[in-house]
Each structure stands twice: as C-alpha cells, then as structure tokens.
mmCIF file of C-alpha atoms in Angstrom:
data_model
loop_
_atom_site.group_PDB
_atom_site.id
_atom_site.type_symbol
_atom_site.label_atom_id
_atom_site.label_comp_id
_atom_site.label_asym_id
_atom_site.label_seq_id
_atom_site.Cartn_x
_atom_site.Cartn_y
_atom_site.Cartn_z
ATOM 1 C CA MET U 927 6.267 43.497 -17.002
ATOM 2 C CA GLY U 928 6.758 44.509 -13.375
ATOM 3 C CA PHE U 929 9.201 42.918 -10.924
ATOM 4 C CA PHE U 930 6.606 40.768 -9.130
ATOM 5 C CA ALA U 931 5.027 39.694 -12.423
ATOM 6 C CA ARG U 932 8.445 38.535 -13.647
ATOM 7 C CA ILE U 933 9.044 36.580 -10.426
ATOM 8 C CA LYS U 934 5.616 34.982 -10.728
ATOM 9 C CA SER U 935 6.201 34.026 -14.364
ATOM 10 C CA ILE U 936 9.538 32.391 -13.494
ATOM 11 C CA PHE U 937 7.910 30.408 -10.669
ATOM 12 C CA VAL U 938 5.066 29.241 -12.905
ATOM 13 C CA ARG U 939 7.478 28.136 -15.629
ATOM 14 C CA LYS U 940 9.584 26.151 -13.175
ATOM 15 C CA ARG U 941 6.684 24.498 -11.366
ATOM 16 C CA LEU U 942 5.949 21.063 -12.795
ATOM 17 C CA VAL U 943 2.538 19.492 -12.791
ATOM 18 C CA LEU U 944 3.316 15.858 -12.050
ATOM 19 C CA GLY U 945 1.227 13.115 -13.566
ATOM 20 C CA ILE U 946 1.125 9.367 -13.082
ATOM 21 C CA ALA U 947 -0.177 6.794 -15.571
ATOM 22 C CA LEU U 948 -0.992 3.483 -13.913
ATOM 23 C CA GLY U 949 -0.905 0.430 -16.146
ATOM 24 C CA SER U 950 -3.160 -2.592 -16.387
ATOM 25 C CA GLY U 951 -2.409 -5.947 -14.767
ATOM 26 C CA GLY U 952 -5.156 -7.328 -12.499
ATOM 27 C CA ALA U 953 -3.768 -8.494 -9.158
ATOM 28 C CA LYS U 954 -0.375 -7.094 -10.180
ATOM 29 C CA GLY U 955 -1.897 -3.743 -9.284
ATOM 30 C CA MET U 956 -0.584 -4.345 -5.773
ATOM 31 C CA ALA U 957 2.720 -3.095 -7.178
ATOM 32 C CA HIS U 958 1.008 0.258 -7.847
ATOM 33 C CA LEU U 959 0.213 0.558 -4.148
ATOM 34 C CA GLY U 960 3.819 -0.219 -3.252
ATOM 35 C CA ALA U 961 5.093 2.401 -5.682
ATOM 36 C CA LEU U 962 2.677 5.019 -4.338
ATOM 37 C CA LYS U 963 3.924 4.321 -0.826
ATOM 38 C CA ALA U 964 7.511 4.972 -1.962
ATOM 39 C CA PHE U 965 6.442 8.239 -3.631
ATOM 40 C CA GLU U 966 4.594 9.312 -0.488
ATOM 41 C CA GLU U 967 7.716 8.722 1.595
ATOM 42 C CA ALA U 968 9.753 10.772 -0.884
ATOM 43 C CA GLY U 969 7.299 13.667 -0.785
ATOM 44 C CA ILE U 970 6.275 13.198 -4.421
ATOM 45 C CA SER U 971 2.592 13.746 -5.115
ATOM 46 C CA PHE U 972 0.727 13.781 -8.405
ATOM 47 C CA GLY U 973 -1.683 16.387 -9.686
ATOM 48 C CA VAL U 974 -2.963 14.453 -12.700
ATOM 49 C CA ILE U 975 -3.805 10.744 -12.807
ATOM 50 C CA THR U 976 -4.758 8.309 -15.555
ATOM 51 C CA GLY U 977 -5.046 4.542 -15.534
ATOM 52 C CA ALA U 978 -6.122 1.423 -17.367
ATOM 53 C CA SER U 979 -7.959 -1.511 -15.768
ATOM 54 C CA ILE U 980 -6.615 -2.043 -12.220
ATOM 55 C CA GLY U 981 -4.537 1.088 -12.804
ATOM 56 C CA ALA U 982 -7.754 3.052 -13.327
ATOM 57 C CA ILE U 983 -9.178 1.744 -10.048
ATOM 58 C CA VAL U 984 -6.039 2.624 -8.084
ATOM 59 C CA GLY U 985 -5.806 5.948 -9.915
ATOM 60 C CA ALA U 986 -9.371 6.968 -9.117
ATOM 61 C CA LEU U 987 -8.854 6.154 -5.446
ATOM 62 C CA TYR U 988 -5.671 8.252 -5.457
ATOM 63 C CA ALA U 989 -7.466 11.123 -7.221
ATOM 64 C CA LYS U 990 -10.171 10.927 -4.543
ATOM 65 C CA GLY U 991 -7.537 11.379 -1.836
ATOM 66 C CA TYR U 992 -6.911 7.850 -0.579
ATOM 67 C CA SER U 993 -3.351 7.051 0.506
ATOM 68 C CA SER U 994 -1.560 3.788 -0.246
ATOM 69 C CA ALA U 995 -2.344 2.667 3.318
ATOM 70 C CA ASP U 996 -6.022 3.501 2.815
ATOM 71 C CA MET U 997 -6.054 1.426 -0.347
ATOM 72 C CA MET U 998 -4.414 -1.493 1.405
ATOM 73 C CA GLY U 999 -7.261 -1.316 3.906
ATOM 74 C CA ILE U 1000 -9.789 -1.491 1.073
ATOM 75 C CA VAL U 1001 -8.040 -4.560 -0.350
ATOM 76 C CA GLU U 1002 -8.129 -6.213 3.055
ATOM 77 C CA SER U 1003 -11.842 -5.460 3.415
ATOM 78 C CA LEU U 1004 -12.632 -7.434 0.272
ATOM 79 C CA ASN U 1005 -14.405 -10.734 0.909
ATOM 80 C CA ARG U 1006 -12.375 -12.804 -1.542
ATOM 81 C CA LYS U 1007 -14.559 -15.897 -1.341
ATOM 82 C CA GLU U 1008 -17.671 -13.902 -2.071
ATOM 83 C CA PHE U 1009 -15.858 -11.968 -4.794
ATOM 84 C CA SER U 1010 -14.611 -15.170 -6.460
ATOM 85 C CA LYS U 1011 -18.183 -16.487 -6.770
ATOM 86 C CA ASN U 1012 -18.779 -13.835 -9.395
ATOM 87 C CA LEU U 1013 -15.713 -14.754 -11.437
ATOM 88 C CA HIS U 1014 -16.772 -16.886 -14.384
ATOM 89 C CA PRO U 1015 -16.714 -16.496 -18.192
ATOM 90 C CA PHE U 1016 -18.646 -13.431 -19.375
ATOM 91 C CA ALA U 1017 -19.500 -12.367 -15.831
ATOM 92 C CA ASP U 1018 -21.432 -9.153 -15.313
ATOM 93 C CA LEU U 1019 -19.387 -6.539 -13.452
ATOM 94 C CA ASP U 1020 -22.275 -5.104 -11.457
ATOM 95 C CA PHE U 1021 -20.849 -6.778 -8.347
ATOM 96 C CA ALA U 1022 -17.573 -4.873 -8.759
ATOM 97 C CA GLU U 1023 -19.435 -1.622 -9.292
ATOM 98 C CA ARG U 1024 -21.379 -2.175 -6.063
ATOM 99 C CA PHE U 1025 -18.127 -2.828 -4.193
ATOM 100 C CA LEU U 1026 -16.488 0.353 -5.493
ATOM 101 C CA GLU U 1027 -19.421 2.740 -5.060
ATOM 102 C CA PRO U 1028 -19.027 3.363 -1.293
ATOM 103 C CA TYR U 1029 -15.425 4.449 -1.870
ATOM 104 C CA LEU U 1030 -15.910 6.276 -5.154
ATOM 105 C CA GLU U 1031 -19.384 7.730 -5.295
ATOM 106 C CA GLY U 1032 -20.257 10.457 -7.769
ATOM 107 C CA ASP U 1033 -18.920 11.659 -11.098
ATOM 108 C CA ILE U 1034 -15.346 11.600 -12.419
ATOM 109 C CA SER U 1035 -15.515 15.350 -12.950
ATOM 110 C CA ASP U 1036 -16.128 15.818 -9.206
ATOM 111 C CA LEU U 1037 -12.841 14.179 -8.174
ATOM 112 C CA PRO U 1038 -10.409 16.561 -6.425
ATOM 113 C CA LYS U 1039 -7.728 15.879 -9.032
ATOM 114 C CA PRO U 1040 -7.960 15.503 -12.829
ATOM 115 C CA PHE U 1041 -8.474 11.834 -13.694
ATOM 116 C CA ALA U 1042 -9.305 9.720 -16.734
ATOM 117 C CA ALA U 1043 -9.884 5.984 -17.182
ATOM 118 C CA ALA U 1044 -8.773 4.218 -20.353
ATOM 119 C CA VAL U 1045 -11.349 1.979 -22.047
ATOM 120 C CA THR U 1046 -11.573 0.275 -25.436
ATOM 121 C CA GLU U 1047 -14.680 0.920 -27.493
ATOM 122 C CA ALA U 1048 -16.148 -2.407 -28.607
ATOM 123 C CA LYS U 1049 -17.335 -1.332 -32.055
ATOM 124 C CA SER U 1050 -14.220 0.508 -33.238
ATOM 125 C CA ASN U 1051 -11.536 -1.111 -31.036
ATOM 126 C CA ARG U 1052 -10.192 2.394 -30.400
ATOM 127 C CA SER U 1053 -8.929 3.890 -27.164
ATOM 128 C CA VAL U 1054 -11.273 6.228 -25.311
ATOM 129 C CA MET U 1055 -10.472 8.162 -22.139
ATOM 130 C CA LEU U 1056 -13.457 8.547 -19.817
ATOM 131 C CA ARG U 1057 -13.225 11.945 -18.123
ATOM 132 C CA SER U 1058 -16.804 12.226 -16.897
ATOM 133 C CA GLY U 1059 -19.622 9.965 -15.812
ATOM 134 C CA LYS U 1060 -20.254 7.706 -12.829
ATOM 135 C CA ILE U 1061 -16.867 6.780 -11.376
ATOM 136 C CA ALA U 1062 -17.581 3.202 -10.325
ATOM 137 C CA ARG U 1063 -19.137 2.315 -13.678
ATOM 138 C CA ALA U 1064 -16.272 3.842 -15.658
ATOM 139 C CA LEU U 1065 -13.809 1.782 -13.643
ATOM 140 C CA THR U 1066 -15.634 -1.482 -14.319
ATOM 141 C CA ALA U 1067 -15.598 -0.630 -18.030
ATOM 142 C CA SER U 1068 -11.858 -0.028 -17.862
ATOM 143 C CA ALA U 1069 -11.361 -3.448 -16.205
ATOM 144 C CA ALA U 1070 -13.818 -5.480 -18.337
ATOM 145 C CA ILE U 1071 -11.385 -7.948 -19.852
ATOM 146 C CA PRO U 1072 -13.081 -10.529 -22.092
ATOM 147 C CA PRO U 1073 -13.904 -13.387 -22.074
ATOM 148 C CA PHE U 1074 -13.836 -13.258 -18.280
ATOM 149 C CA PHE U 1075 -16.184 -10.263 -18.131
ATOM 150 C CA ARG U 1076 -18.867 -8.780 -20.322
ATOM 151 C CA GLY U 1077 -18.433 -5.368 -21.824
ATOM 152 C CA VAL U 1078 -19.881 -2.458 -19.859
ATOM 153 C CA GLU U 1079 -22.365 -0.085 -21.455
ATOM 154 C CA ILE U 1080 -22.188 3.644 -20.797
ATOM 155 C CA ASP U 1081 -24.686 5.845 -22.634
ATOM 156 C CA THR U 1082 -25.525 2.958 -25.021
ATOM 157 C CA VAL U 1083 -21.847 2.471 -25.982
ATOM 158 C CA LYS U 1084 -20.131 -0.766 -24.986
ATOM 159 C CA TYR U 1085 -16.586 -0.667 -23.644
ATOM 160 C CA TYR U 1086 -13.937 -3.213 -22.681
ATOM 161 C CA ASP U 1087 -10.652 -3.187 -20.780
ATOM 162 C CA GLY U 1088 -8.435 -0.214 -21.576
ATOM 163 C CA ALA U 1089 -5.379 -2.479 -21.797
ATOM 164 C CA PHE U 1090 -6.321 -3.476 -25.347
ATOM 165 C CA SER U 1091 -5.732 -0.006 -26.733
ATOM 166 C CA ASN U 1092 -3.809 2.063 -24.145
ATOM 167 C CA ALA U 1093 -2.294 -0.066 -21.391
ATOM 168 C CA VAL U 1094 -0.287 2.742 -19.726
ATOM 169 C CA PRO U 1095 -2.088 5.974 -20.715
ATOM 170 C CA ALA U 1096 0.738 8.461 -20.266
ATOM 171 C CA ASP U 1097 -0.310 10.374 -23.389
ATOM 172 C CA ALA U 1098 -3.724 11.052 -21.867
ATOM 173 C CA CYS U 1099 -1.987 12.252 -18.702
ATOM 174 C CA LYS U 1100 -0.144 14.873 -20.755
ATOM 175 C CA GLU U 1101 -3.405 15.881 -22.437
ATOM 176 C CA LEU U 1102 -4.959 16.460 -19.018
ATOM 177 C CA GLY U 1103 -2.240 18.974 -18.165
ATOM 178 C CA ALA U 1104 0.699 17.054 -16.704
ATOM 179 C CA ASP U 1105 4.170 18.416 -17.538
ATOM 180 C CA PHE U 1106 6.100 15.395 -16.286
ATOM 181 C CA VAL U 1107 4.556 11.919 -16.375
ATOM 182 C CA ILE U 1108 5.679 8.768 -14.606
ATOM 183 C CA GLY U 1109 4.213 5.585 -16.039
ATOM 184 C CA ILE U 1110 4.086 2.203 -14.322
ATOM 185 C CA ASP U 1111 4.078 -0.809 -16.630
ATOM 186 C CA LEU U 1112 2.998 -3.922 -14.736
ATOM 187 C CA ALA U 1113 3.492 -6.124 -17.816
ATOM 188 C CA ALA U 1114 7.058 -5.125 -18.673
ATOM 189 C CA PHE U 1115 8.292 -8.629 -17.883
ATOM 190 C CA GLN U 1116 6.130 -11.321 -19.440
ATOM 191 C CA ARG U 1117 6.624 -14.982 -20.187
ATOM 192 C CA ALA U 1118 7.571 -15.499 -23.839
ATOM 193 C CA GLU U 1119 5.344 -17.761 -25.934
ATOM 194 C CA ASP U 1120 8.050 -20.412 -26.299
ATOM 195 C CA GLU U 1121 8.373 -20.535 -22.487
ATOM 196 C CA LYS U 1122 4.714 -21.362 -22.024
ATOM 197 C CA GLY U 1123 3.436 -24.912 -21.806
ATOM 198 C CA ARG U 1124 1.326 -26.433 -24.589
ATOM 199 C CA PHE U 1125 -1.886 -26.097 -22.586
ATOM 200 C CA GLN U 1126 -1.207 -22.416 -21.886
ATOM 201 C CA ARG U 1127 -0.626 -21.738 -25.582
ATOM 202 C CA ILE U 1128 -3.816 -23.549 -26.608
ATOM 203 C CA LEU U 1129 -5.816 -21.753 -23.935
ATOM 204 C CA GLY U 1130 -4.368 -18.415 -25.024
ATOM 205 C CA SER U 1131 -5.336 -19.062 -28.642
ATOM 206 C CA ALA U 1132 -8.863 -20.052 -27.635
ATOM 207 C CA ILE U 1133 -9.285 -16.921 -25.527
ATOM 208 C CA SER U 1134 -8.031 -14.765 -28.397
ATOM 209 C CA VAL U 1135 -10.680 -16.204 -30.698
ATOM 210 C CA MET U 1136 -13.404 -15.517 -28.131
ATOM 211 C CA THR U 1137 -12.294 -11.935 -27.488
ATOM 212 C CA PRO U 1138 -14.448 -9.260 -29.200
ATOM 213 C CA VAL U 1139 -11.666 -6.650 -29.094
ATOM 214 C CA LYS U 1140 -8.002 -7.010 -30.034
ATOM 215 C CA TYR U 1141 -4.750 -5.516 -28.792
ATOM 216 C CA THR U 1142 -3.709 -2.580 -30.966
ATOM 217 C CA GLU U 1143 -0.133 -2.391 -32.229
ATOM 218 C CA ASP U 1144 0.606 0.647 -30.098
ATOM 219 C CA CYS U 1145 -1.308 -0.350 -26.949
ATOM 220 C CA ARG U 1146 1.936 -0.267 -24.938
ATOM 221 C CA SER U 1147 4.332 1.770 -27.070
ATOM 222 C CA ARG U 1148 2.187 4.917 -26.971
ATOM 223 C CA GLY U 1149 2.590 5.023 -23.188
ATOM 224 C CA TYR U 1150 6.357 4.660 -23.419
ATOM 225 C CA ALA U 1151 6.532 7.389 -26.060
ATOM 226 C CA ALA U 1152 4.650 9.880 -23.870
ATOM 227 C CA ALA U 1153 6.065 9.084 -20.419
ATOM 228 C CA ASP U 1154 9.025 11.049 -19.075
ATOM 229 C CA TYR U 1155 9.926 8.083 -16.879
ATOM 230 C CA MET U 1156 8.614 4.517 -16.941
ATOM 231 C CA LEU U 1157 8.772 2.258 -13.894
ATOM 232 C CA ARG U 1158 8.984 -1.431 -14.766
ATOM 233 C CA PRO U 1159 8.557 -3.606 -11.662
ATOM 234 C CA ASN U 1160 9.677 -7.168 -12.345
ATOM 235 C CA LEU U 1161 6.487 -9.181 -11.874
ATOM 236 C CA TYR U 1162 7.575 -11.998 -14.199
ATOM 237 C CA ASN U 1163 6.768 -14.714 -11.650
ATOM 238 C CA TYR U 1164 3.214 -13.487 -11.054
ATOM 239 C CA SER U 1165 -0.017 -13.466 -13.006
ATOM 240 C CA ALA U 1166 -2.978 -11.106 -13.095
ATOM 241 C CA THR U 1167 -4.968 -13.690 -11.114
ATOM 242 C CA ASP U 1168 -2.477 -14.188 -8.242
ATOM 243 C CA VAL U 1169 -4.713 -13.140 -5.365
ATOM 244 C CA SER U 1170 -3.175 -15.118 -2.522
ATOM 245 C CA HIS U 1171 -2.111 -13.019 0.459
ATOM 246 C CA ALA U 1172 1.528 -14.077 -0.021
ATOM 247 C CA SER U 1173 1.637 -13.140 -3.724
ATOM 248 C CA MET U 1174 -0.100 -9.820 -3.204
ATOM 249 C CA ASP U 1175 2.242 -8.876 -0.363
ATOM 250 C CA GLU U 1176 5.222 -9.791 -2.550
ATOM 251 C CA MET U 1177 3.959 -7.740 -5.494
ATOM 252 C CA PHE U 1178 3.395 -4.751 -3.198
ATOM 253 C CA GLU U 1179 6.989 -5.029 -2.002
ATOM 254 C CA ILE U 1180 8.339 -5.332 -5.556
ATOM 255 C CA GLY U 1181 6.499 -2.148 -6.565
ATOM 256 C CA TYR U 1182 7.733 -0.344 -3.471
ATOM 257 C CA LYS U 1183 11.368 -1.336 -3.959
ATOM 258 C CA GLU U 1184 11.340 -0.534 -7.679
ATOM 259 C CA ALA U 1185 9.974 2.967 -7.121
ATOM 260 C CA LYS U 1186 12.230 3.650 -4.127
ATOM 261 C CA ALA U 1187 15.320 2.609 -6.087
ATOM 262 C CA ARG U 1188 14.390 4.864 -9.022
ATOM 263 C CA ILE U 1189 13.438 7.985 -7.065
ATOM 264 C CA PRO U 1190 16.930 9.595 -7.364
ATOM 265 C CA GLU U 1191 16.755 9.165 -11.166
ATOM 266 C CA ILE U 1192 13.192 10.473 -11.251
ATOM 267 C CA LYS U 1193 14.098 13.554 -9.211
ATOM 268 C CA ALA U 1194 17.066 14.217 -11.494
ATOM 269 C CA ALA U 1195 14.819 13.939 -14.561
ATOM 270 C CA MET U 1196 12.300 16.292 -12.961
ATOM 271 C CA LYS U 1197 15.068 18.794 -12.213
ATOM 272 C CA GLU U 1198 16.253 18.666 -15.814
ATOM 273 C CA LYS U 1199 12.710 19.225 -17.029
ATOM 274 C CA ARG U 1200 12.415 22.301 -14.815
ATOM 275 C CA ARG U 1201 15.685 23.672 -16.197
ATOM 276 C CA ALA U 1202 14.488 23.159 -19.757
ATOM 277 C CA ARG U 1203 11.225 24.948 -18.993
ATOM 278 C CA ALA U 1204 13.021 27.843 -17.308
ATOM 279 C CA LYS U 1205 15.060 28.451 -20.468
ATOM 280 C CA LYS U 1206 11.955 28.899 -22.601
#
C-alpha cells in the first residue's frame, strides 16, 4: 500500500458516520427540536437518521435538510383548531398526510440522507423499518397510535405506531451505516402506575383492551442496547397531548438544555470511538 493510500485508509477509519435515533412521544417531540438546535450550535450533524412516531416526522424533515428553526416554523404554521377537529377515536390520518406532503414530497429513498421510519406491523406485531415508499404516508403509519388513529395501509399491509415495537430505533440506525448513534428517549421519565389517579388507570386499561397491537418486551431496551449515547430529557410533567404554546415552548427548552449539557460527554464518547476504530 502506497503512502497516500495509507493516509486515506487512516482517515476513513477515524471518520465516524454519526446517526441519530429519535424516539416517540407525540407533542413531546418539541424536545427533539430543542436537542437538534443544541447540536447545530455545537457543529454536530448527522448522516443517518431513524425515528418512531413524532421522531420519524422530525427525522424525515431533518433528512430532507430542514433545520430546527425551519421545523419550528412548520409547527407554527399548523392550524391547531383545524387539526384538532380531526382528532377523535379511530381517526383516519389522511389529514396529517396532506399536511406533511408539501414539506416532504416524494419517496424515502430520494431523501438526501439515509432515513428509516419505525412502524409496527398489525398482523405480526413485529417492528418494521420503512426505507422506501411515499414519505408522508410512511410517517403517518409510524405515528398511527390506536385507538386514537386507524392503522395505515401501505401495499396492502396495515401498520401502526412504531413505538409499540421499536420506540427509539438506534439499532436500525446502525444497520443503515451509522458508526456512532445518539438516541433521544422522550419517555425516559414516566408517571408510575401507583402515581396515577383511579380514572387514569381505568382509562389506560380500557385503551389497552381496544388496542390491536401491543408493546413488545424490548420496544425500548433494544434502542438502549444499540445506542452509543442516550439523551433522556426530563419530560415527566408533560404528556404526548400537551399542545399548548407554553408547554411546547417548555419542552423545546428542556430538550435544548439536556442536549447542550451532554455535548461534552458526547464529544468525549465520539473521540473514544474514533480511537478504538483507529486501533483496528
């Protein structure tokens, strides 16, 4: 091997392909935007993106080239009153697909960066990563949480929210070519069952009975096992349906501060990963 070939091989070994796996969480996804803003300020960009539910929507926008500020603009453009009219048990997600299409037209495979959306197949209850197909439709499938929304059919197969089987798809991020994956778990801090009121517990049980897919045992642990670093913004005081301006602004700030505080640790972990690769 010549001198320049050796230099090139060393550079390639040291270069890390960074990936980000964005977890599910409904309105808590504002924390994803805050975290992305902190990464942008730190000069950290991601070459591979995966996501589940709201994480898939944010991830696809990022893979398309939208910045955190761009995404905030999209959130602000949403007519919440009109949007809320479509929110009822077993609602069809066509309205969400129509909203997303102007921002994310085309096929997943056409996105500038590798991207995959986690969904749960209705028949088998298994995790599937959508890596091709109409972007907007794939995203509605990834966010179709029953009994609030109907499943979404793609090529005659029905899918539901990816959170049921792979809530923070860091493993899929590695499969797509990422060397170092940062996951963001929006549900790291949840209210324990014994802290919930009686009505909440009864409602939760009723919803569970009505749900055609179930949470798999490893729906969260598989993401933790694959991620090189997991961000866990403390969103304990918020729910997936907190869409007030105040709550969404607060969740954005929590995500931003959590990522900003962890960036020194993340950079150190990335440096260690590079060292380990250089020794191979």
